Short mmCIF file of C-alpha atoms in Angstrom, two decimals:
data_model
loop_
_atom_site.label_atom_id
_atom_site.label_comp_id
_atom_site.label_asym_id
_atom_site.label_seq_id
_atom_site.Cartn_x
_atom_site.Cartn_y
_atom_site.Cartn_z
CA MET A 12 19.77 24.82 34.15
CA THR A 13 20.14 28.53 33.47
CA ASP A 14 22.45 29.68 30.70
CA ALA A 15 22.79 32.33 28.02
CA SER A 16 19.73 30.98 26.20
CA GLY A 17 17.47 31.06 29.27
CA THR A 18 16.27 28.42 31.73
CA THR A 19 15.79 24.72 31.00
CA THR A 20 13.94 22.44 33.41
CA TYR A 21 13.86 18.64 33.50
CA SER A 22 11.38 16.07 34.80
CA TYR A 23 12.04 12.38 35.47
CA ASP A 24 10.02 9.25 36.14
CA SER A 25 10.44 6.89 39.10
CA MET A 26 13.34 5.18 37.29
CA ASP A 27 15.18 8.49 36.79
CA ARG A 28 14.45 8.55 33.06
CA LEU A 29 13.94 11.92 31.46
CA THR A 30 10.25 12.54 30.72
CA THR A 31 10.20 16.25 29.86
CA LYS A 32 12.80 18.78 28.85
CA ALA A 33 11.41 22.32 28.86
CA THR A 34 13.75 24.73 27.07
CA PRO A 35 13.37 28.32 25.86
CA GLU A 36 12.96 26.83 22.37
CA GLY A 37 10.20 24.40 23.35
CA THR A 38 9.32 21.36 25.44
CA LEU A 39 10.13 17.76 24.51
CA SER A 40 8.29 14.84 26.14
CA TYR A 41 9.51 11.23 26.24
CA THR A 42 8.09 7.80 27.07
CA TYR A 43 9.80 4.42 27.35
CA ASP A 44 8.93 0.78 26.78
CA ALA A 45 9.24 -2.00 29.36
CA ALA A 46 12.87 -2.59 28.40
CA GLY A 47 13.76 1.06 28.86
CA ASN A 48 14.02 1.88 25.16
CA LEU A 49 12.75 5.25 23.96
CA ALA A 50 9.13 4.65 22.92
CA SER A 51 8.05 8.13 21.89
CA MET A 52 9.17 11.71 21.50
CA SER A 53 6.97 14.76 20.99
CA SER A 54 7.11 18.51 21.34
CA ASN A 55 4.57 21.06 22.52
CA HIS A 56 4.57 22.92 19.19
CA THR A 57 2.00 22.86 16.42
CA ASN A 58 3.60 20.92 13.52
CA GLY A 59 6.34 19.84 15.93
CA VAL A 60 8.13 16.52 16.15
CA SER A 61 5.99 13.49 17.09
CA ALA A 62 7.51 10.03 16.68
CA THR A 63 7.04 6.57 18.17
CA TYR A 64 9.64 3.79 18.20
CA SER A 65 9.43 -0.02 18.25
CA TYR A 66 12.11 -2.64 18.89
CA ASP A 67 12.68 -6.36 18.53
CA ASP A 68 13.57 -8.84 21.28
CA LEU A 69 17.23 -7.80 20.99
CA ASN A 70 16.26 -4.15 21.53
CA ARG A 71 17.15 -3.26 17.95
CA LEU A 72 15.11 -0.48 16.41
CA THR A 73 12.55 -1.94 13.99
CA SER A 74 10.20 0.95 13.21
CA VAL A 75 9.70 4.68 13.53
CA VAL A 76 6.23 6.19 13.06
CA ASP A 77 6.08 9.89 12.17
CA ALA A 78 2.69 11.21 13.29
CA ASN A 79 3.05 14.29 11.07
CA LEU A 80 2.88 12.30 7.84
CA ALA A 81 -0.47 11.63 6.23
CA GLY A 82 -1.35 7.94 6.02
CA ALA A 83 1.27 5.37 6.99
CA GLY A 84 4.31 7.35 8.10
CA THR A 85 6.33 4.30 9.13
CA THR A 86 10.01 3.64 8.50
CA THR A 87 11.12 0.04 9.10
CA TYR A 88 14.49 -1.63 9.74
CA THR A 89 15.53 -5.27 9.45
CA TYR A 90 18.80 -6.99 10.38
CA ASP A 91 20.81 -9.97 9.18
CA THR A 92 21.94 -12.87 11.37
CA ALA A 93 25.08 -10.96 12.39
CA SER A 94 22.93 -7.98 13.44
CA ASN A 95 24.14 -5.91 10.52
CA LEU A 96 21.47 -3.61 9.19
CA GLY A 97 19.79 -5.47 6.35
CA THR A 98 17.14 -3.11 5.00
CA VAL A 99 15.60 0.31 5.53
CA THR A 100 12.18 1.06 4.06
CA TYR A 101 10.76 4.58 4.02
CA PRO A 102 7.06 5.51 4.04
CA ASN A 103 7.36 6.62 0.39
CA GLY A 104 8.37 3.10 -0.67
CA ILE A 105 12.11 3.72 -1.09
CA HIS A 106 13.75 0.49 0.06
CA THR A 107 17.50 0.19 0.65
CA GLY A 108 19.26 -3.14 1.08
CA PHE A 109 22.79 -3.76 2.36
CA ALA A 110 25.40 -6.46 1.85
CA TYR A 111 28.62 -7.01 3.82
CA ASP A 112 31.99 -8.69 3.50
CA GLN A 113 33.30 -11.37 5.86
CA LEU A 114 34.44 -8.69 8.30
CA ASN A 115 30.94 -7.20 8.40
CA ARG A 116 32.01 -4.14 6.44
CA VAL A 117 29.45 -2.77 4.02
CA SER A 118 30.09 -3.77 0.42
CA THR A 119 26.89 -2.61 -1.30
CA ALA A 120 23.96 -0.34 -0.54
CA VAL A 121 21.24 -0.30 -3.19
CA SER A 122 17.79 1.30 -3.46
CA GLN A 123 15.42 1.99 -6.36
CA VAL A 124 17.06 5.38 -6.98
CA ALA A 125 20.74 4.94 -6.07
CA GLY A 126 23.38 2.31 -5.46
CA TYR A 127 26.95 2.11 -4.17
CA SER A 128 29.40 -0.78 -4.54
CA TYR A 129 32.61 -0.53 -2.50
CA GLN A 130 36.03 -2.13 -2.96
CA ARG A 131 38.86 -2.09 -0.41
CA GLY A 132 42.60 -2.13 -0.62
CA PRO A 133 44.91 -4.56 1.19
CA THR A 134 44.95 -2.43 4.36
CA GLY A 135 41.16 -2.26 4.50
CA ASN A 136 40.87 1.33 3.33
CA LEU A 137 38.19 2.05 0.76
CA ALA A 138 39.83 2.00 -2.67
CA ASN A 139 36.87 2.87 -4.88
CA VAL A 140 33.12 3.11 -5.20
CA VAL A 141 31.03 2.48 -8.31
CA GLU A 142 27.63 4.13 -8.21
CA LEU A 143 24.41 2.97 -9.84
CA ASN A 144 24.63 5.80 -12.39
CA GLY A 145 28.15 4.73 -13.41
CA ARG A 146 30.02 7.40 -11.49
CA THR A 147 33.27 5.96 -10.15
CA VAL A 148 35.53 7.39 -7.44
CA ASN A 149 39.02 6.09 -6.61
CA TRP A 150 41.13 6.97 -3.56
CA THR A 151 44.80 6.48 -2.62
CA TYR A 152 46.58 6.79 0.72
CA ASP A 153 50.08 7.13 2.12
CA GLY A 154 51.79 4.59 4.37
CA ILE A 155 49.92 5.75 7.47
CA ASN A 156 46.47 5.81 5.88
CA ARG A 157 46.13 9.51 5.08
CA LEU A 158 44.29 10.45 1.89
CA THR A 159 46.67 11.48 -0.91
CA SER A 160 44.41 11.52 -3.97
CA GLU A 161 40.86 11.28 -5.24
CA SER A 162 39.78 10.78 -8.85
CA ILE A 163 36.30 10.84 -10.36
CA SER A 164 35.31 9.33 -13.70
CA SER A 165 32.14 8.50 -15.65
CA ASP A 166 30.19 11.21 -13.84
CA PRO A 167 26.82 11.72 -15.60
CA THR A 168 27.18 15.50 -15.20
CA LYS A 169 30.72 15.37 -16.68
CA ASN A 170 32.31 16.71 -13.49
CA ASN A 171 35.25 14.36 -13.81
CA GLY A 172 38.77 15.04 -12.62
CA SER A 173 41.15 14.48 -9.76
CA VAL A 174 42.88 16.10 -6.84
CA SER A 175 46.15 15.08 -5.22
CA TYR A 176 47.46 16.23 -1.85
CA GLY A 177 50.95 16.81 -0.51
CA LEU A 178 51.29 16.26 3.23
CA ASP A 179 53.98 17.06 5.76
CA PRO A 180 55.09 14.43 8.30
CA VAL A 181 52.26 15.26 10.75
CA GLY A 182 49.53 15.37 8.10
CA ASN A 183 49.21 19.07 7.32
CA ARG A 184 48.13 19.68 3.72
CA THR A 185 51.07 21.46 2.12
CA SER A 186 49.76 21.34 -1.44
CA ALA A 187 46.75 20.46 -3.57
CA SER A 188 46.68 19.97 -7.32
CA ALA A 189 43.09 19.78 -8.57
CA SER A 190 41.30 19.43 -11.89
CA LEU A 191 37.85 19.09 -10.30
CA ASN A 192 35.51 22.05 -10.75
CA GLY A 193 35.20 24.02 -7.53
CA ILE A 194 38.23 22.49 -5.80
CA PRO A 195 41.14 24.95 -5.45
CA SER A 196 44.79 24.13 -6.00
CA GLY A 197 47.37 25.75 -3.75
CA ASN A 198 50.30 25.58 -1.38
CA TRP A 199 50.27 26.14 2.38
CA SER A 200 52.71 26.43 5.26
CA PHE A 201 52.27 25.94 9.01
CA ASN A 202 53.79 26.97 12.30
CA ALA A 203 54.95 24.67 15.08
CA ASP A 204 51.39 24.45 16.43
CA ASP A 205 50.06 23.20 13.06
CA GLU A 206 48.29 26.52 12.46
CA VAL A 207 47.95 27.64 8.84
CA SER A 208 50.31 30.54 8.21
CA SER A 209 47.75 32.44 6.12
CA GLU A 210 45.14 32.29 8.92
CA SER A 211 45.05 34.11 12.27
CA TYR A 212 44.41 32.39 15.61
CA ASP A 213 43.59 33.41 19.16
CA ALA A 214 45.53 32.25 22.21
CA ASN A 215 43.38 29.11 22.47
CA GLY A 216 44.11 28.04 18.90
CA ASN A 217 40.78 29.08 17.37
CA VAL A 218 40.74 30.49 13.84
CA ILE A 219 39.84 34.19 14.07
CA ALA A 220 40.55 35.21 10.47
CA SER A 221 40.40 33.09 7.33
CA GLY A 222 39.33 33.61 3.73
CA GLY A 223 38.35 37.22 4.32
CA LYS A 224 36.10 36.37 7.29
CA SER A 225 36.62 37.13 10.97
CA PHE A 226 35.40 34.96 13.84
CA ALA A 227 34.94 35.36 17.59
CA TYR A 228 34.59 32.77 20.37
CA ASP A 229 33.36 32.58 23.94
CA SER A 230 35.29 31.30 26.96
CA GLN A 231 34.28 27.72 26.08
CA ASN A 232 35.72 28.08 22.56
CA HIS A 233 32.27 28.11 20.96
CA LEU A 234 32.14 30.11 17.75
CA ILE A 235 29.72 32.94 18.60
CA SER A 236 30.01 35.46 15.77
CA MET A 237 31.36 36.15 12.29
CA ASN A 238 32.36 39.47 10.74
CA GLY A 239 31.75 41.56 13.81
CA GLY A 240 28.27 40.23 14.52
CA ALA A 241 26.84 39.88 11.02
CA VAL A 242 26.23 36.29 12.13
CA GLN A 243 25.63 35.56 15.82
CA ILE A 244 25.23 32.14 17.43
CA LEU A 245 23.86 31.15 20.84
CA TYR A 246 24.50 27.92 22.80
CA ASP A 247 22.82 26.30 25.77
CA GLY A 248 24.62 25.09 28.88
CA ASP A 249 25.27 21.70 27.29
CA GLY A 250 27.04 23.33 24.36
CA ASN A 251 24.23 22.75 21.88
CA ARG A 252 23.67 25.42 19.23
CA VAL A 253 20.16 26.72 19.95
CA ALA A 254 19.87 30.01 18.01
CA LYS A 255 21.42 31.95 15.15
CA SER A 256 20.94 35.45 13.79
CA ALA A 257 22.05 36.22 10.23
CA ASN A 258 21.01 39.01 7.89
CA GLY A 259 18.41 40.10 10.41
CA ILE A 260 16.75 36.67 10.49
CA VAL A 261 16.64 34.70 13.74
CA THR A 262 16.48 30.89 13.66
CA ARG A 263 16.01 28.88 16.84
CA TYR A 264 16.79 25.18 17.23
CA LEU A 265 14.99 22.68 19.44
CA VAL A 266 17.61 20.03 20.19
CA ASP A 267 17.02 16.44 21.32
CA ASP A 268 19.75 14.17 22.67
CA LEU A 269 17.79 10.94 23.30
CA ASN A 270 17.13 9.96 19.67
CA PRO A 271 18.49 6.65 18.29
CA THR A 272 21.37 8.24 16.33
CA GLY A 273 23.39 8.64 19.52
CA TYR A 274 24.07 12.34 18.94
CA ALA A 275 22.30 15.57 19.81
CA GLN A 276 20.06 16.45 16.85
CA VAL A 277 17.89 19.37 15.81
CA VAL A 278 14.28 18.17 15.76
CA GLU A 279 12.75 21.57 14.97
CA GLU A 280 13.86 24.84 13.42
CA LEU A 281 11.75 27.76 14.59
CA SER A 282 11.35 31.42 13.73
CA GLY A 283 12.37 34.06 16.23
CA ALA A 284 8.71 34.10 17.30
CA GLY A 285 8.77 30.37 18.03
CA VAL A 286 6.83 29.11 14.99
CA VAL A 287 8.00 25.75 13.60
CA GLU A 288 9.51 26.26 10.16
CA ARG A 289 11.10 22.84 9.68
CA GLN A 290 10.75 19.55 11.54
CA TYR A 291 12.97 16.46 11.49
CA THR A 292 12.33 12.80 12.36
CA TYR A 293 15.12 10.40 13.33
CA GLY A 294 15.68 6.68 13.36
CA LEU A 295 19.14 5.16 12.99
CA GLN A 296 19.79 8.28 10.94
CA ARG A 297 17.80 11.37 9.92
CA ILE A 298 14.76 10.01 8.08
CA ASN A 299 12.99 13.09 6.79
CA GLN A 300 12.38 16.80 7.03
CA ASN A 301 8.93 18.39 6.87
CA GLN A 302 8.53 22.07 5.98
CA PRO A 303 6.05 24.48 4.40
CA ILE A 304 6.76 25.06 0.71
CA ASN A 305 4.32 27.39 -1.06
CA ASN A 306 2.19 27.26 2.10
CA THR A 307 1.90 23.46 1.99
CA TRP A 308 3.71 21.20 4.44
CA THR A 309 6.02 19.10 2.29
CA VAL A 310 8.06 16.07 3.32
CA SER A 311 11.48 15.14 1.95
CA PHE A 312 13.18 11.82 2.71
CA TYR A 313 16.96 11.61 2.99
CA GLY A 314 18.91 9.17 0.83
CA TYR A 315 22.51 8.49 1.81
CA ASP A 316 25.67 6.97 0.38
CA GLY A 317 27.85 4.50 2.23
CA GLY A 318 29.67 7.28 4.05
CA GLY A 319 26.53 8.81 5.52
CA SER A 320 26.42 11.78 3.16
CA VAL A 321 23.05 12.94 1.84
CA ARG A 322 23.00 12.17 -1.89
CA GLN A 323 19.36 12.67 -2.77
CA LEU A 324 16.01 13.81 -1.45
CA THR A 325 12.82 12.00 -2.44
CA ASN A 326 9.26 13.25 -2.08
CA ALA A 327 6.18 11.52 -0.69
CA ALA A 328 5.75 9.63 -3.97
CA GLY A 329 9.33 8.32 -3.95
CA THR A 330 10.50 10.62 -6.77
CA VAL A 331 13.98 12.16 -6.56
CA THR A 332 13.70 15.95 -6.21
CA ASP A 333 17.30 16.91 -5.40
CA THR A 334 20.73 15.31 -5.74
CA TYR A 335 24.07 16.09 -4.09
CA VAL A 336 27.70 15.27 -4.86
CA TYR A 337 30.81 16.03 -2.78
CA ASP A 338 34.54 15.55 -2.83
CA ALA A 339 36.15 13.47 -0.08
CA PHE A 340 36.33 16.44 2.30
CA GLY A 341 32.73 17.56 1.80
CA ASN A 342 33.05 20.34 -0.76
CA SER A 343 29.96 20.47 -2.96
CA LEU A 344 30.53 19.43 -6.58
CA GLN A 345 26.98 20.17 -7.68
CA THR A 346 24.65 23.16 -7.46
CA GLY A 347 21.09 24.00 -8.48
CA ASN A 348 18.96 22.07 -5.97
CA GLN A 349 15.62 23.65 -5.15
CA THR A 350 14.45 22.11 -1.87
CA PRO A 351 15.67 24.00 1.22
CA ASN A 352 17.99 21.59 3.05
CA VAL A 353 20.97 22.16 5.33
CA TYR A 354 21.99 18.54 6.01
CA LEU A 355 24.59 17.43 3.49
CA TYR A 356 28.08 15.90 3.83
CA ARG A 357 28.12 13.06 6.37
CA GLY A 358 24.50 13.99 7.06
CA GLU A 359 25.63 17.01 9.07
CA GLN A 360 24.41 20.59 9.23
CA PHE A 361 26.02 23.01 6.77
CA ASP A 362 25.81 26.67 7.72
CA SER A 363 25.91 28.56 4.43
CA ASP A 364 26.34 31.90 6.22
CA LEU A 365 29.54 30.68 7.86
CA GLY A 366 30.60 28.37 5.04
CA LEU A 367 31.23 25.72 7.71
CA TYR A 368 29.78 22.44 8.98
CA TYR A 369 28.52 22.43 12.55
CA LEU A 370 29.81 19.25 14.21
CA ARG A 371 28.64 19.93 17.75
CA ALA A 372 31.90 20.53 19.66
CA ARG A 373 33.55 22.34 16.73
CA TYR A 374 32.97 23.73 13.25
CA TYR A 375 34.58 22.11 10.23
CA ASN A 376 35.89 23.86 7.11
CA PRO A 377 35.65 21.51 4.10
CA ILE A 378 37.87 23.77 1.98
CA THR A 379 40.85 23.24 4.28
CA GLY A 380 39.83 19.82 5.61
CA ARG A 381 40.40 21.16 9.11
CA PHE A 382 38.45 22.16 12.19
CA MET A 383 38.22 25.80 13.24
CA GLY A 384 39.65 25.02 16.66
CA ARG A 385 41.75 22.48 18.48
CA ASP A 386 40.31 19.14 19.56
CA PRO A 387 38.74 19.83 22.98
CA LEU A 388 39.69 16.33 24.15
CA GLY A 389 43.36 16.92 23.39
CA TRP A 390 45.84 14.26 22.40
CA ASN A 391 44.77 10.61 22.48
CA PRO A 392 47.81 8.38 23.12
CA LEU A 393 45.94 5.38 21.68
CA SER A 394 45.69 7.00 18.24
CA THR A 395 48.79 8.03 16.31
CA GLY A 396 46.73 10.41 14.17
CA SER A 397 45.12 12.33 17.00
CA VAL A 398 48.37 14.04 17.99
CA HIS A 399 47.16 16.53 15.36
CA ARG A 400 44.37 18.62 16.89
CA TYR A 401 42.91 20.19 13.72
CA LEU A 402 42.65 17.42 11.12
CA TYR A 403 39.23 16.07 10.17
CA GLY A 404 39.03 12.27 10.19
CA LEU A 405 42.73 12.01 11.11
CA GLY A 406 43.53 13.11 7.58
CA ASP A 407 41.39 10.35 6.03
CA PRO A 408 37.86 11.67 5.42
CA VAL A 409 36.98 8.66 3.25
CA ASN A 410 37.22 6.10 6.06
CA GLY A 411 36.89 8.43 9.05
CA SER A 412 34.48 11.09 10.27
CA ASP A 413 33.85 13.09 13.43
CA PRO A 414 30.14 13.70 14.16
CA SER A 415 30.86 14.93 17.68
CA GLY A 416 33.62 17.30 16.62
CA ALA A 417 35.74 15.78 19.35
CA SER A 418 36.29 12.09 18.57
CA ASP A 419 37.13 10.49 15.25
CA THR A 420 34.93 7.54 14.33
CA THR A 421 34.34 5.35 11.31
CA VAL A 422 31.93 6.46 8.61
CA GLY A 423 28.64 4.67 8.22
CA ASN A 424 28.19 3.68 11.86
CA PHE A 425 24.89 4.31 13.60
CA PRO A 426 24.38 3.44 17.26
CA ILE A 427 22.44 0.69 18.90
CA PRO A 428 19.59 2.51 20.69
CA GLY A 429 20.75 3.42 24.17
CA ASP A 430 24.44 2.83 23.44
CA PRO A 431 27.04 5.60 23.39
CA ALA A 432 28.23 7.09 20.12
CA PRO A 433 29.97 4.44 17.99
CA THR A 434 33.73 4.18 17.59
CA SER A 435 34.20 0.81 15.88
CA PRO A 436 36.82 0.64 13.10
CA ASP A 437 36.87 -0.24 9.44
CA TYR A 438 33.72 1.47 8.23
CA GLY A 439 31.51 -0.94 10.04
CA PRO A 440 30.05 -3.17 11.13
CA LEU A 441 26.77 -1.58 10.25
CA ARG A 442 24.79 -3.25 12.93
CA PRO A 443 21.90 -1.61 14.56
CA THR A 444 24.79 0.61 14.60
CA GLY A 445 23.88 0.50 11.36
CA ALA A 446 23.39 1.88 8.22
CA VAL A 447 24.85 3.43 5.40
CA GLU A 448 22.19 4.57 3.26
#
């Protein structure tokens, strides 16, 4: 495959399984077990990704070994009798256990450093969560399950408050009244195409001007630059983001699409010269990042809440080094973390230069709760909410998410290895599809 990023070549075994993927960013090699499950993944780079995978008799992922970690770099998974994810144990000793209701929806997720207990309303929507530190969040919805308010109390950092939303009949946010620090109040209007009146759009419905920033797109509606080229982004022929230039610094991304999460993921970030600057290991979700800090390779393990958002990083000793808090739409409610990390809300990549989340097919703006372009899959007649082509999570970011940028799914779901991306409803079941955090 030859594209704007260069030439990518592929090799396959006798069963037509991919064994090598040689890209301009690097080469990934794969092996498989007797059942056809992914057994290993490695790159050709020094300090690059190197992971091996094991499965049980039901082909559920049971362990991931990260060869880059000193000592026992093994993450393990167990399952209950209904095949819900039961436990996740990291190499640093952080152990998370899960409990479920009778409909196999997660009710608690508890580790040594964090915990989340969920309650649901009569329609099955999440009504509140009580965290281990006492922080409590409540949500309300309208008659067609769109988020109308969020309130936070008992926050240890005192960032308590609420935000309520006014919506028009199709779900556009017409008003917001907020008392939470960092969350703006305001009023908005829209045209017949559900475009925000204060923003500018191109003929394909992509946002080209918003919040004092300008954006440009290619013929495939990929966002390729901001502010006349101050930020430039490059994609491969599969639509994966493989390079970015910002403030004179080039970052390249080695992307894998065979990992157990079910989505294309960055396994290495490299300098413009091709030197690995950050490496990621994946199981049912992103397990850890490894990067040089003060000239020493340093691992950080990701801790998640029940919605898949990164809430803390722990070091090799299991000590919390960084914590994160968000509103329902992914706006950060906490600053001051020290460890470089770009994976935040819903475990997805936040581009601080753009101020947007990269969700593969599209970019998401947490301030507006909308995508920067129309849904590339168009209107889905099976979903009343998807008639709107800009809304994130069909207007309900608490119970819905969109990792692909093109298909709403339920938060907390992780795929069975080898299965397509999950779409099951009601925030679960967390089977080998698994986990919240």
